[in-house]
Coordinates of C-alpha atoms and ligand atoms in Angstrom, one line a residue:
M167 CA 4.5 -28.0 1.3
N168 CA 7.8 -26.4 -1.0
A169 CA 11.4 -27.0 0.1
K170 CA 12.0 -23.5 -0.1
M171 CA 9.3 -22.7 1.9
Q172 CA 10.1 -25.6 4.1
I173 CA 14.0 -23.7 4.5
F174 CA 11.9 -20.5 5.7
I175 CA 10.1 -22.4 9.3
K176 CA 12.7 -23.8 10.3
D177 CA 14.7 -20.9 9.6
M178 CA 11.8 -18.7 11.5
E179 CA 11.5 -21.7 14.0
E180 CA 15.2 -21.1 15.1
L181 CA 15.6 -17.8 15.2
L182 CA 12.2 -16.7 17.4
L183 CA 12.0 -20.4 19.2
P184 CA 8.4 -20.1 19.6
K185 CA 6.9 -22.8 21.2
K186 CA 4.4 -24.3 18.9
T187 CA 4.7 -24.2 14.8
Y188 CA 0.8 -23.4 13.3
V189 CA 0.7 -23.8 9.7
M190 CA -2.7 -21.4 8.0
D191 CA -4.7 -24.3 6.0
G192 CA -7.1 -21.4 5.2
T193 CA -10.6 -23.7 5.2
Q194 CA -13.8 -22.3 7.6
N195 CA -12.6 -24.7 10.2
E196 CA -9.4 -22.9 10.5
A197 CA -11.8 -19.8 11.0
Y198 CA -13.7 -21.1 13.5
N199 CA -11.2 -22.9 16.3
L200 CA -8.6 -19.8 16.0
V201 CA -11.6 -17.2 16.7
E202 CA -12.6 -19.7 19.8
L203 CA -9.5 -19.8 20.8
A204 CA -8.4 -16.1 19.8
M205 CA -11.9 -15.7 22.4
K206 CA -10.0 -17.5 24.9
S207 CA -6.9 -16.0 24.9
K208 CA -4.8 -12.9 26.4
F209 CA -1.7 -10.8 24.7
D210 CA -0.8 -7.1 26.9
G211 CA -3.0 -7.9 29.8
R212 CA -6.8 -8.6 27.0
F213 CA -8.0 -11.4 25.8
I214 CA -7.8 -11.3 22.2
L215 CA -11.6 -11.3 20.6
H216 CA -14.9 -10.6 22.4
E217 CA -17.4 -12.1 20.4
L218 CA -20.4 -8.8 19.3
N219 CA -23.8 -9.2 19.0
Q220 CA -24.3 -12.0 16.4
T221 CA -28.1 -10.6 15.0
K222 CA -26.9 -7.4 14.5
F223 CA -23.5 -7.7 14.1
P224 CA -23.0 -11.6 13.4
N225 CA -19.6 -13.3 12.7
S226 CA -18.8 -10.3 14.6
Y227 CA -15.8 -10.0 17.1
Y228 CA -14.2 -7.5 18.9
H229 CA -10.4 -6.2 19.1
R230 CA -7.9 -4.0 21.4
S231 CA -5.0 -2.6 20.4
N232 CA -2.5 -1.3 22.5
P233 CA -3.2 2.2 22.8
N234 CA 0.2 3.3 22.2
D235 CA 0.5 1.3 18.9
V236 CA -2.7 2.6 16.9
A237 CA -1.6 3.5 13.2
R238 CA 1.2 3.6 11.4
T239 CA 4.2 4.8 11.9
E240 CA 5.8 6.4 9.0
H241 CA 9.1 7.9 11.1
L242 CA 9.6 4.0 12.4
T243 CA 9.1 3.3 8.8
F244 CA 12.6 2.1 6.2
V245 CA 13.5 1.2 3.1
C246 CA 16.7 -1.0 3.2
T247 CA 18.4 -1.2 -0.7
K248 CA 21.5 -0.5 -0.9
S249 CA 21.7 2.4 -2.3
K250 CA 20.9 5.1 0.2
N251 CA 20.4 7.4 -3.2
F252 CA 18.3 4.5 -4.5
A253 CA 15.9 5.1 -1.9
G254 CA 15.4 8.3 -2.3
L255 CA 14.2 11.3 0.3
N256 CA 11.1 10.4 1.1
N257 CA 11.8 6.8 2.3
N258 CA 14.3 6.3 5.7
W259 CA 17.2 4.5 4.9
M260 CA 19.8 2.0 7.0
H261 CA 22.0 0.1 4.9
P262 CA 19.9 -3.5 4.8
N263 CA 23.3 -5.6 6.3
L264 CA 22.4 -2.8 9.2
A265 CA 19.0 -3.1 9.4
R266 CA 18.9 -7.1 9.4
E267 CA 21.9 -7.8 11.6
K268 CA 19.0 -4.8 13.6
M269 CA 16.4 -7.1 13.2
I270 CA 17.8 -10.4 14.2
N271 CA 19.0 -8.9 17.5
L272 CA 14.9 -8.1 18.3
F273 CA 13.8 -10.9 16.4
K274 CA 15.7 -13.5 18.8
G275 CA 14.2 -15.9 20.5
A276 CA 11.4 -13.0 20.6
M277 CA 8.4 -16.4 20.2
Q278 CA 8.9 -18.3 23.3
G279 CA 6.0 -18.7 24.7
R280 CA 4.6 -18.0 21.5
T281 CA 2.8 -20.0 19.2
M282 CA 4.4 -19.0 15.6
Y283 CA 1.7 -18.8 12.8
V284 CA 2.9 -19.5 9.4
I285 CA 0.5 -16.8 7.0
P286 CA 1.0 -18.3 2.8
F287 CA -0.7 -16.2 1.0
V288 CA -1.7 -14.7 -3.1
M289 CA -1.8 -11.0 -3.1
G290 CA -4.5 -10.7 -6.4
N291 CA -6.6 -14.0 -7.7
P292 CA -4.3 -16.6 -8.4
D293 CA -5.3 -17.4 -11.6
S294 CA -3.6 -14.1 -12.4
P295 CA -0.6 -13.9 -14.2
Y296 CA 0.0 -10.6 -12.1
S297 CA -0.9 -12.2 -8.4
K298 CA 1.9 -12.5 -6.1
N299 CA 2.8 -15.0 -3.3
G300 CA 3.8 -14.0 0.6
V301 CA 4.6 -16.1 3.3
Q302 CA 4.1 -14.1 6.8
V303 CA 5.2 -14.7 9.9
T304 CA 3.7 -13.8 13.1
D305 CA 3.3 -14.1 16.9
S306 CA -0.3 -12.9 16.5
L307 CA -3.3 -14.0 15.9
Y308 CA -5.1 -10.8 15.8
V309 CA -2.7 -10.7 13.0
A310 CA -3.4 -13.7 12.2
L311 CA -7.1 -14.0 11.5
S312 CA -6.9 -10.4 10.1
M313 CA -4.2 -11.5 7.0
R314 CA -6.4 -14.3 6.7
I315 CA -9.9 -11.5 6.1
M316 CA -7.3 -9.3 3.7
T317 CA -5.8 -12.0 2.1
R318 CA -5.9 -15.8 0.1
V319 CA -4.9 -17.6 2.6
G320 CA -3.7 -21.9 2.8
N321 CA -3.4 -24.3 0.6
V322 CA -4.2 -22.0 -1.8
A323 CA -1.4 -20.5 -1.9
I324 CA 0.5 -23.6 -0.7
Q325 CA 0.0 -24.9 -4.2
H326 CA 0.8 -21.0 -5.0
I327 CA 5.1 -20.9 -4.1
E328 CA 5.3 -25.2 -5.5
S329 CA 4.0 -23.9 -8.9
S330 CA 6.8 -20.2 -7.9
N331 CA 9.8 -20.3 -7.7
D332 CA 9.9 -16.6 -5.5
F333 CA 7.8 -15.4 -2.3
F334 CA 7.8 -12.7 -0.3
R335 CA 8.6 -13.9 3.2
G336 CA 6.9 -11.3 6.1
I337 CA 8.9 -11.4 8.9
H338 CA 6.8 -10.4 11.6
S339 CA 6.8 -10.2 15.5
V340 CA 4.5 -7.9 18.6
G341 CA 7.4 -8.0 20.3
D342 CA 6.4 -6.6 23.5
V343 CA 4.7 -3.8 21.8
N344 CA 7.4 -0.6 22.7
P345 CA 7.5 2.1 20.7
N346 CA 10.8 2.5 21.3
R347 CA 11.6 -1.1 19.7
R348 CA 9.7 -1.3 16.9
F349 CA 10.7 -1.3 13.1
I350 CA 9.3 -1.9 9.7
M351 CA 12.5 -2.3 7.2
H352 CA 11.9 -3.3 3.9
F353 CA 14.5 -4.6 1.8
P354 CA 13.3 -4.8 -1.6
E355 CA 16.2 -6.1 -2.6
S356 CA 15.5 -9.3 -0.7
N357 CA 11.5 -9.1 -1.5
M358 CA 11.5 -9.1 2.2
V359 CA 9.9 -6.9 5.4
M360 CA 11.0 -7.0 8.6
S361 CA 8.4 -6.2 11.7
F362 CA 8.8 -5.5 15.0
G363 CA 7.5 -4.2 18.1
S364 CA 4.0 -3.3 16.8
G365 CA 0.7 -5.9 15.5
Y366 CA -2.2 -3.2 14.0
G367 CA -2.6 -2.1 10.7
G368 CA -0.2 -2.4 7.7
N369 CA 2.8 -2.0 10.7
A370 CA 1.5 -5.4 11.3
L371 CA -0.6 -7.2 7.6
L372 CA 2.3 -7.3 5.8
G373 CA 1.0 -8.4 3.0
K374 CA -0.9 -4.6 2.9
K375 CA 1.4 -0.9 2.2
C376 CA 4.6 -3.6 3.1
F377 CA 4.3 -5.9 0.1
S378 CA 1.5 -4.6 -1.8
L379 CA 3.3 -0.9 -2.0
R380 CA 6.1 -0.5 -0.8
I381 CA 8.1 -4.3 -2.4
G382 CA 4.9 -3.8 -5.2
S383 CA 6.1 -0.8 -6.3
Y384 CA 9.4 -1.8 -7.0
M385 CA 8.7 -5.0 -8.3
G386 CA 6.7 -1.8 -10.4
L387 CA 9.8 0.0 -11.5
K388 CA 11.6 -2.7 -12.0
Q389 CA 9.0 -4.9 -15.0
N390 CA 7.3 -2.2 -16.0
W391 CA 4.2 -1.8 -13.7
L392 CA 2.5 0.3 -11.6
A393 CA 1.8 -0.4 -7.7
E394 CA -0.6 2.0 -6.2
H395 CA -2.6 2.8 -3.4
M396 CA -5.5 3.6 -4.7
I397 CA -9.6 1.9 -5.4
I398 CA -10.4 0.3 -8.1
I399 CA -14.8 1.2 -9.2
G400 CA -17.1 0.5 -12.9
V401 CA -19.4 2.4 -13.3
Q402 CA -22.4 0.8 -14.8
C403 CA -24.5 4.0 -16.4
P404 CA -27.8 4.0 -17.7
N405 CA -27.3 2.4 -20.9
G406 CA -26.0 -0.7 -19.2
N407 CA -21.7 0.6 -19.6
I408 CA -19.4 0.1 -17.3
L409 CA -16.5 3.1 -17.2
Y410 CA -13.8 2.0 -14.9
F411 CA -12.3 4.3 -12.0
L412 CA -9.2 4.0 -10.6
G413 CA -9.0 6.5 -7.2
A414 CA -5.4 7.4 -5.2
F415 CA -6.1 9.9 -2.1
P416 CA -3.8 9.9 0.7
S417 CA -5.1 7.2 3.7
A418 CA -8.6 9.0 5.4
C419 CA -9.6 10.4 2.5
G420 CA -12.1 8.9 1.0
K421 CA -11.2 6.1 -1.2
T422 CA -13.4 3.5 1.5
N423 CA -16.1 5.1 1.4
L424 CA -15.9 6.4 -2.9
A425 CA -15.1 2.5 -3.6
L426 CA -18.6 1.1 -2.1
L427 CA -21.0 5.9 -3.1
E428 CA -24.1 4.4 -4.0
P429 CA -24.9 6.3 -6.2
I430 CA -28.1 9.5 -5.8
F431 CA -28.7 8.8 -9.3
K432 CA -31.2 5.8 -9.7
D433 CA -29.8 5.0 -13.6
Y434 CA -26.4 4.4 -12.4
K435 CA -24.7 2.4 -10.2
I436 CA -20.7 0.9 -8.9
W437 CA -19.0 -2.0 -8.4
T438 CA -16.6 -2.1 -5.9
L439 CA -13.4 -4.0 -7.0
G440 CA -10.7 -2.7 -4.5
D441 CA -10.4 0.6 -1.9
D442 CA -6.6 0.1 -1.2
I443 CA -4.3 -1.1 -3.2
A444 CA -4.4 -1.2 -6.9
W445 CA -1.5 -3.1 -9.0
I446 CA -1.7 -1.8 -12.8
H447 CA 0.1 -3.3 -16.0
I448 CA -0.3 -2.5 -19.3
G449 CA -1.9 -4.1 -21.8
S450 CA -1.7 -6.5 -24.9
N451 CA -3.8 -3.4 -26.5
G452 CA -1.4 -0.7 -24.9
K453 CA -4.7 0.3 -22.2
L454 CA -4.3 0.1 -19.1
Y455 CA -5.3 -2.7 -16.5
A456 CA -6.2 -3.0 -13.3
I457 CA -6.3 -6.0 -10.8
N458 CA -6.3 -5.8 -6.7
P459 CA -4.8 -7.7 -5.1
E460 CA -6.2 -7.3 -1.3
A461 CA -9.8 -9.8 -0.8
G462 CA -11.2 -7.9 2.2
F463 CA -11.3 -3.7 3.9
F464 CA -9.2 -2.4 6.3
G465 CA -11.6 0.8 6.5
V466 CA -12.1 3.7 8.9
A467 CA -14.7 3.0 11.5
P468 CA -15.8 6.7 12.8
G469 CA -18.0 8.4 9.2
T470 CA -19.0 5.6 8.2
S471 CA -23.1 5.2 7.9
I472 CA -26.0 4.0 7.3
K473 CA -26.2 7.6 5.6
T474 CA -23.4 7.7 4.4
N475 CA -21.7 4.8 3.5
P476 CA -25.6 1.8 3.3
T477 CA -23.7 0.1 1.7
M478 CA -20.8 -0.2 3.5
M479 CA -22.9 -0.8 6.5
K480 CA -25.0 -3.4 4.6
T481 CA -21.4 -5.1 4.4
L482 CA -20.6 -5.2 7.9
T483 CA -24.0 -7.5 8.8
N484 CA -24.0 -10.0 6.4
N485 CA -22.9 -12.9 7.0
K486 CA -21.2 -14.2 4.2
F487 CA -17.6 -14.5 5.4
F488 CA -16.6 -15.3 8.4
P489 CA -15.3 -13.5 11.1
T490 CA -15.5 -9.2 10.8
L491 CA -13.3 -7.8 13.4
F492 CA -13.6 -4.5 14.6
T493 CA -10.4 -2.7 16.3
N494 CA -11.2 0.2 18.4
T495 CA -13.9 1.5 18.0
A496 CA -16.2 2.5 20.9
I497 CA -18.2 -0.8 22.2
N498 CA -22.3 -0.1 23.2
N499 CA -23.1 -2.0 26.4
I500 CA -27.2 -1.9 25.3
D501 CA -26.8 -4.1 23.4
N502 CA -22.9 -5.3 22.6
T503 CA -22.4 -3.6 18.7
P504 CA -19.6 -1.3 18.2
W505 CA -20.1 2.2 18.1
W506 CA -17.7 5.1 16.8
E507 CA -18.8 9.1 16.2
G508 CA -20.9 9.3 12.9
M509 CA -22.9 6.0 13.3
S510 CA -25.4 8.1 14.9
N511 CA -25.9 11.4 16.1
I512 CA -27.0 9.9 19.8
I513 CA -24.7 8.8 21.7
P514 CA -25.5 5.6 24.1
Q515 CA -26.2 5.9 26.8
N516 CA -24.4 3.2 28.2
I517 CA -20.7 3.4 26.7
T518 CA -17.7 1.6 26.6
D519 CA -14.4 3.7 25.0
W520 CA -11.4 2.8 22.7
N521 CA -10.1 2.8 25.9
G522 CA -12.0 -0.4 27.3
N523 CA -13.3 2.5 29.7
N524 CA -17.0 2.5 30.5
V525 CA -17.8 6.6 30.1
N526 CA -21.4 6.4 31.5
S527 CA -21.0 10.5 32.7
N528 CA -17.8 11.6 32.2
I529 CA -18.1 11.6 28.1
V530 CA -14.4 12.4 26.6
S531 CA -14.5 12.4 23.2
P532 CA -13.7 11.1 20.9
L533 CA -15.3 7.3 21.4
A534 CA -13.5 4.8 19.2
H535 CA -10.4 6.2 18.2
P536 CA -10.1 8.6 15.0
N537 CA -8.2 5.5 13.4
S538 CA -10.1 2.8 15.0
R539 CA -11.1 -0.6 11.9
F540 CA -13.4 -2.7 10.7
T541 CA -11.8 -5.4 9.4
V542 CA -14.1 -7.1 6.2
S543 CA -13.9 -9.7 4.0
M544 CA -15.4 -7.7 -0.6
Y545 CA -17.3 -11.0 -0.7
N546 CA -19.5 -9.3 2.0
C547 CA -19.9 -6.5 -0.5
P548 CA -23.4 -6.3 -2.3
T549 CA -21.6 -4.0 -4.6
L550 CA -19.0 -6.0 -5.5
S551 CA -18.0 -6.4 -9.2
K552 CA -18.8 -9.6 -11.2
E553 CA -15.3 -8.2 -12.9
Y554 CA -13.0 -8.8 -9.2
N555 CA -12.1 -11.5 -9.9
N556 CA -11.1 -10.9 -13.5
P557 CA -7.2 -12.5 -14.0
H558 CA -6.3 -9.5 -16.9
G559 CA -7.9 -7.3 -14.0
V560 CA -10.1 -5.0 -15.8
P561 CA -9.8 -1.4 -18.5
I562 CA -9.1 1.9 -17.1
S563 CA -11.3 4.5 -18.5
G564 CA -10.4 7.7 -16.2
I565 CA -7.8 8.1 -12.9
I566 CA -8.9 10.1 -10.2
F567 CA -6.4 12.2 -7.7
G568 CA -7.9 13.4 -4.3
G569 CA -6.4 15.1 -1.6
R570 CA -7.6 16.4 1.7
R571 CA -7.2 20.0 1.4
S572 CA -10.0 23.0 3.4
D573 CA -8.9 25.2 1.0
T574 CA -6.9 26.0 -2.9
L575 CA -8.1 22.7 -4.7
P576 CA -10.6 23.4 -6.2
L577 CA -13.7 20.1 -5.5
V578 CA -12.6 19.1 -9.2
Y579 CA -10.1 20.3 -12.3
E580 CA -9.2 17.7 -15.4
A581 CA -5.3 17.0 -16.4
N582 CA -4.7 18.3 -20.2
G583 CA -3.3 15.1 -21.1
W584 CA -1.3 12.2 -19.3
S585 CA 2.0 14.1 -18.8
N586 CA -0.1 17.0 -17.2
G587 CA -1.5 14.6 -15.3
V588 CA 1.2 13.2 -13.8
F589 CA 3.0 16.5 -13.2
L590 CA -0.4 17.6 -10.9
A591 CA -0.7 14.0 -9.4
S592 CA 2.6 14.9 -8.3
I593 CA 2.3 18.2 -6.7
L594 CA -1.0 17.2 -5.1
G595 CA -0.6 17.9 -1.4
S596 CA -2.8 17.0 1.4
E597 CA -3.7 16.8 5.5
T598 CA -3.0 14.9 7.8
T599 CA -5.0 12.4 9.5
A600 CA -4.9 9.7 12.0
A601 CA -3.7 6.6 10.0
A602 CA -0.8 7.6 10.8
S603 CA 1.4 8.6 13.8
G604 CA 1.8 12.3 14.2
K605 CA 0.5 15.4 14.1
I606 CA -3.2 15.8 12.4
G607 CA -3.8 18.5 9.8
C608 CA -1.3 19.4 8.2
V609 CA -1.0 19.9 5.0
R610 CA 2.6 17.3 2.9
R611 CA 2.4 17.2 -0.2
D612 CA 1.6 13.8 -1.1
P613 CA 2.1 13.0 -5.0
M614 CA 0.2 10.2 -6.2
A615 CA -0.9 9.4 -2.5
M616 CA 2.2 7.6 -1.9
L617 CA 5.0 9.6 0.4
P618 CA 4.5 6.9 3.0
F619 CA 4.4 3.4 0.1
C620 CA 6.1 4.2 -2.8
G621 CA 9.3 1.7 -2.1
Y622 CA 12.5 4.2 -4.0
N623 CA 12.8 7.8 -5.0
M624 CA 9.7 9.9 -5.6
G625 CA 12.3 11.1 -8.0
D626 CA 12.8 7.3 -10.3
Y627 CA 8.9 6.9 -9.6
F628 CA 8.3 10.3 -11.7
K629 CA 9.6 9.3 -14.8
H630 CA 8.2 6.0 -14.7
W631 CA 4.3 6.8 -14.7
L632 CA 5.6 8.9 -17.4
N633 CA 7.0 6.0 -19.5
I634 CA 4.5 3.9 -18.9
G635 CA 2.4 6.7 -20.1
K636 CA 4.5 7.1 -22.7
Q637 CA 3.2 2.9 -23.6
L638 CA -0.1 4.2 -23.8
Q639 CA -2.5 3.8 -26.7
D640 CA -5.2 5.8 -25.9
P641 CA -4.2 6.8 -21.9
P642 CA -6.9 7.1 -19.2
K643 CA -8.1 10.9 -18.2
I644 CA -6.7 12.1 -15.4
F645 CA -9.0 14.1 -13.0
M646 CA -8.0 15.6 -8.9
V647 CA -10.8 16.4 -7.1
N648 CA -10.8 17.9 -3.5
W649 CA -14.0 16.5 -0.7
F650 CA -13.0 18.7 2.0
R651 CA -13.0 22.5 0.8
K652 CA -14.1 25.0 4.1
D653 CA -15.7 27.9 4.5
Q654 CA -15.1 31.0 7.1
Q655 CA -16.8 29.0 9.9
G656 CA -14.6 25.7 9.6
N657 CA -18.2 23.4 7.5
F658 CA -17.2 21.2 4.9
M659 CA -18.7 23.2 1.2
W660 CA -19.1 20.2 -0.5
P661 CA -22.5 18.0 1.0
G662 CA -19.1 14.8 -0.3
Y663 CA -20.4 11.1 0.6
R664 CA -23.4 10.0 -2.4
E665 CA -23.4 13.4 -4.0
N666 CA -19.4 13.1 -5.4
F667 CA -20.8 10.5 -7.5
R668 CA -22.5 14.3 -9.6
I669 CA -18.9 15.1 -9.6
L670 CA -18.3 11.1 -11.3
K671 CA -20.8 12.1 -13.9
W672 CA -19.2 15.3 -15.1
M673 CA -15.8 13.1 -15.6
I674 CA -18.3 10.9 -18.0
D675 CA -19.5 13.4 -19.6
R676 CA -15.9 14.8 -20.3
I677 CA -14.7 10.8 -22.1
H678 CA -17.7 10.5 -23.8
G679 CA -17.1 14.3 -24.8
N680 CA -19.8 15.2 -23.4
V681 CA -19.6 18.5 -23.0
S682 CA -16.3 21.1 -22.9
A683 CA -15.0 22.3 -19.4
K684 CA -12.7 26.0 -19.1
E685 CA -9.1 26.4 -19.2
T686 CA -7.8 27.5 -16.3
A687 CA -4.2 27.8 -15.0
I688 CA -4.2 24.9 -13.3
G689 CA -6.1 22.8 -15.9
L690 CA -9.6 22.4 -16.7
L691 CA -13.0 23.1 -14.5
P692 CA -16.2 22.2 -14.8
I693 CA -18.6 24.8 -16.7
Q694 CA -20.5 24.8 -13.6
N695 CA -24.6 24.1 -15.2
T696 CA -22.6 21.4 -16.9
I697 CA -22.8 19.4 -12.6
D698 CA -24.8 18.1 -12.0
T699 CA -27.1 19.9 -9.5
N700 CA -30.7 18.0 -9.2
D701 CA -32.6 17.7 -6.0
L702 CA -28.9 19.1 -4.7
Q703 CA -29.4 22.1 -1.7
I704 CA -26.5 23.7 -2.7
D705 CA -26.0 27.4 -2.6
P706 CA -25.1 28.4 -6.2
E707 CA -22.7 31.1 -4.5
V708 CA -21.2 27.7 -2.3
L709 CA -20.5 26.1 -5.4
S710 CA -19.0 28.2 -7.8
K711 CA -16.8 29.0 -5.1
L712 CA -15.6 25.1 -5.1
L713 CA -14.5 26.1 -8.5
L714 CA -12.8 29.0 -7.9
I715 CA -8.9 29.3 -8.5
N716 CA -7.8 31.3 -5.8
K717 CA -3.6 33.3 -7.2
D718 CA -3.0 34.1 -4.7
E719 CA -3.3 30.4 -2.5
W720 CA -2.2 29.3 -5.7
R721 CA 1.0 31.2 -4.9
K722 CA 1.9 30.1 -1.4
E723 CA 0.9 26.8 -3.1
L724 CA 3.3 26.7 -5.7
M725 CA 6.2 28.1 -3.2
M726 CA 5.6 24.6 -1.5
I727 CA 5.8 22.5 -4.1
E728 CA 8.4 24.2 -5.0
E729 CA 10.0 23.4 -1.6
F730 CA 9.0 20.3 -2.0
Y731 CA 10.5 19.3 -5.5
K732 CA 13.8 20.8 -4.9
P733 CA 15.7 18.4 -2.1
F734 CA 14.3 15.8 -5.1
G735 CA 17.5 17.7 -7.8
N736 CA 17.7 16.3 -10.7
T737 CA 15.9 13.2 -10.4
I738 CA 12.4 15.6 -11.6
P739 CA 12.3 14.1 -14.4
N740 CA 12.5 17.5 -17.3
E741 CA 8.7 17.5 -18.7
L742 CA 7.6 17.6 -15.6
L743 CA 9.5 21.4 -14.7
T744 CA 7.9 21.7 -17.5
H745 CA 5.4 21.5 -16.7
L746 CA 6.2 23.9 -13.6
N747 CA 7.6 27.1 -15.2
L748 CA 3.9 26.9 -17.3
L749 CA 1.9 27.1 -14.2
K750 CA 4.3 29.3 -12.3
R751 CA 4.3 32.0 -15.9
K752 CA 0.2 31.1 -15.7
L753 CA -0.2 32.0 -12.3
E754 CA 1.8 35.7 -12.4
K755 CA -0.8 36.5 -15.2
Ligands
GTP35 P1 -7.3 4.6 4.5 O1 -7.8 3.1 4.1 O2 -6.5 4.6 6.0 O3 -6.3 4.5 3.4 O4 -8.7 5.9 4.3 P2 -9.4 6.2 3.0 O5 -8.2 7.1 2.3 O6 -10.2 4.9 2.6 O7 -10.6 6.9 4.0 P3 -12.0 6.2 3.5 O8 -13.0 6.0 3.1 O9 -12.3 5.3 5.0 O10 -12.4 8.4 4.0 C1 -11.2 8.8 6.0 C2 -12.9 9.4 6.9 O11 -13.4 10.6 5.8 C3 -13.9 8.6 7.4 O12 -13.9 9.1 8.4 C4 -15.3 9.3 5.9 O13 -16.8 9.2 6.6 C5 -14.3 10.6 5.4 N1 -15.6 10.9 3.7 C6 -14.8 9.9 2.6 N2 -15.5 10.8 1.6 C7 -16.2 12.0 2.2 C8 -16.7 13.1 1.2 O14 -17.0 13.0 0.6 N3 -16.8 14.4 2.8 C9 -16.6 14.1 4.0 N4 -16.5 15.0 4.4 N5 -15.5 13.3 4.0 C10 -15.2 12.6 3.5
SPV36 C1 -4.1 3.5 5.1 O1 -3.0 4.2 5.7 O2 -3.7 4.2 3.8 C2 -4.7 2.7 6.0 C3 -4.7 2.3 6.9 O3 -5.8 1.7 4.5 S1 -2.4 1.0 7.0 O4 -3.5 -0.6 6.6 O5 -2.6 0.8 8.6 O6 -2.1 1.0 5.9
MN37 MN1 -5.1 3.6 2.5

């Protein structure tokens, strides 16, 4: 083991005082042993894992987190750079010295009587020039097992660390799962994260949002690349050609579903490369290339079904990689399988809700927590792209930005070039979801779906996006989508899910120059008959409403956009202000 890694482990032992240290090797044998241990061990009064029906859900196990710890906590998440301005208004900030002191106090002796799991991991194919190393220590066996699914863990990482001179340090303890003693502190300048008091998702799996996005975006700024909250997919056309797309949607707004989408048109196919995070570099040919740093899906369970996402249902019942975890779903007691809202129309007769209550007679919805999730290896996914491990990534032809909006945003529109696309992505708003604690359904600005994940000032981030564009030979087209518009009765107007492929098909036609589009105040919109509606059950009037720009709604939107831009002051690039003024003038007309 690398001397630096040894020193880190020793320092952690001295600080955390674990009963035992266990360094993960990433082998299959280890996975079996740790799962066995998790089924015998209790944390927080509960067994860590329960075995699920091994015939219907092979290799699957169930975990219940503390009910106060079921989603990311953005208000407890800090970026601790020396300069407050550098972190920007989009981040909570604390001086690194103060933050470190605060965290050390929490961590002192925090692992007494517990095992410290040392997780060496690589984000991305170890053979890729773009992959990066990390070591996370944790006292949560559930987190250790999850990291094993989500990243490349063990000896492969130890070797990688051996041959490079730096690695990310992640220090994690669930502590006593007390929200008053919960902090997720990022130190981009020292490539480190300290997370205390939460064992769930992005708060605790430090390779994910903490490293790959918040620290990653900081590295991207310094090293001329982008770390984004994006899916990567290849869309195969009937002639066999594959076009690669990136897609950014805020948390719980449709990334995983789009990443595994089974097209409604038989002659097309979607290949999956990533469902949450993309690291994007400029290739020597001046094109954008993307890799997925992750190795698994940490996906929202509710809404997933054979009808909406058949590929994910196959992934979850495929048994190539051990194990698959389900967290905070309900349990169908009849056959010991996970259940969630949207999986089937009928609620099983004998069911335990996500809180562990048997609720046969007195059903209180929802039975699965709205942010209940599965953690599953990408290698179980039948649509995994052959290019998934390509060390250089895949060349990008189009970038999609989305939001969840019941009004204002049309189904799809296209930017007039890169700089306009950066502007349109910077002004996107979306309704908040259960992926983060706090109120649900409030519209907030979420530029590039990165508001909670950008590790520095958003104004500088926009500048960085514009700079990247200036270095590109033939920049990808940029599109905006909204699958979530509602009618006056509150029903979704667009059927969504597999039908979204119709919109991807329109984008491909636009990229190939096969169809023209109509100029509007906000960008290029489809001419209605250029969207393939073959076999689609939709009232043409509804479709035309979905493609309508309501100037009154947009004028209101404009006020929210200006309110968002304003406090960033002169860090917002002039180029974006020019686009904003132009939009304003067009809407006034
Ligand atoms: P994170 O993992 O939090 O980053 O979420 P995500 O962006 O991957 O979202 P995901 O695909 O898991 O979808 C979130 C929720 O939106 C789920 O309940 C889906 O069933 C639902 N959803 C996804 N796509 C559509 C769609 O096209 N239409 C509608 N109505 N709902 C959708
Ligand atoms: C998200 O919230 O965007 C997620 C889930 O992908 S978490 O890993 O908790 O961030
Ligand atoms: Mn996400």
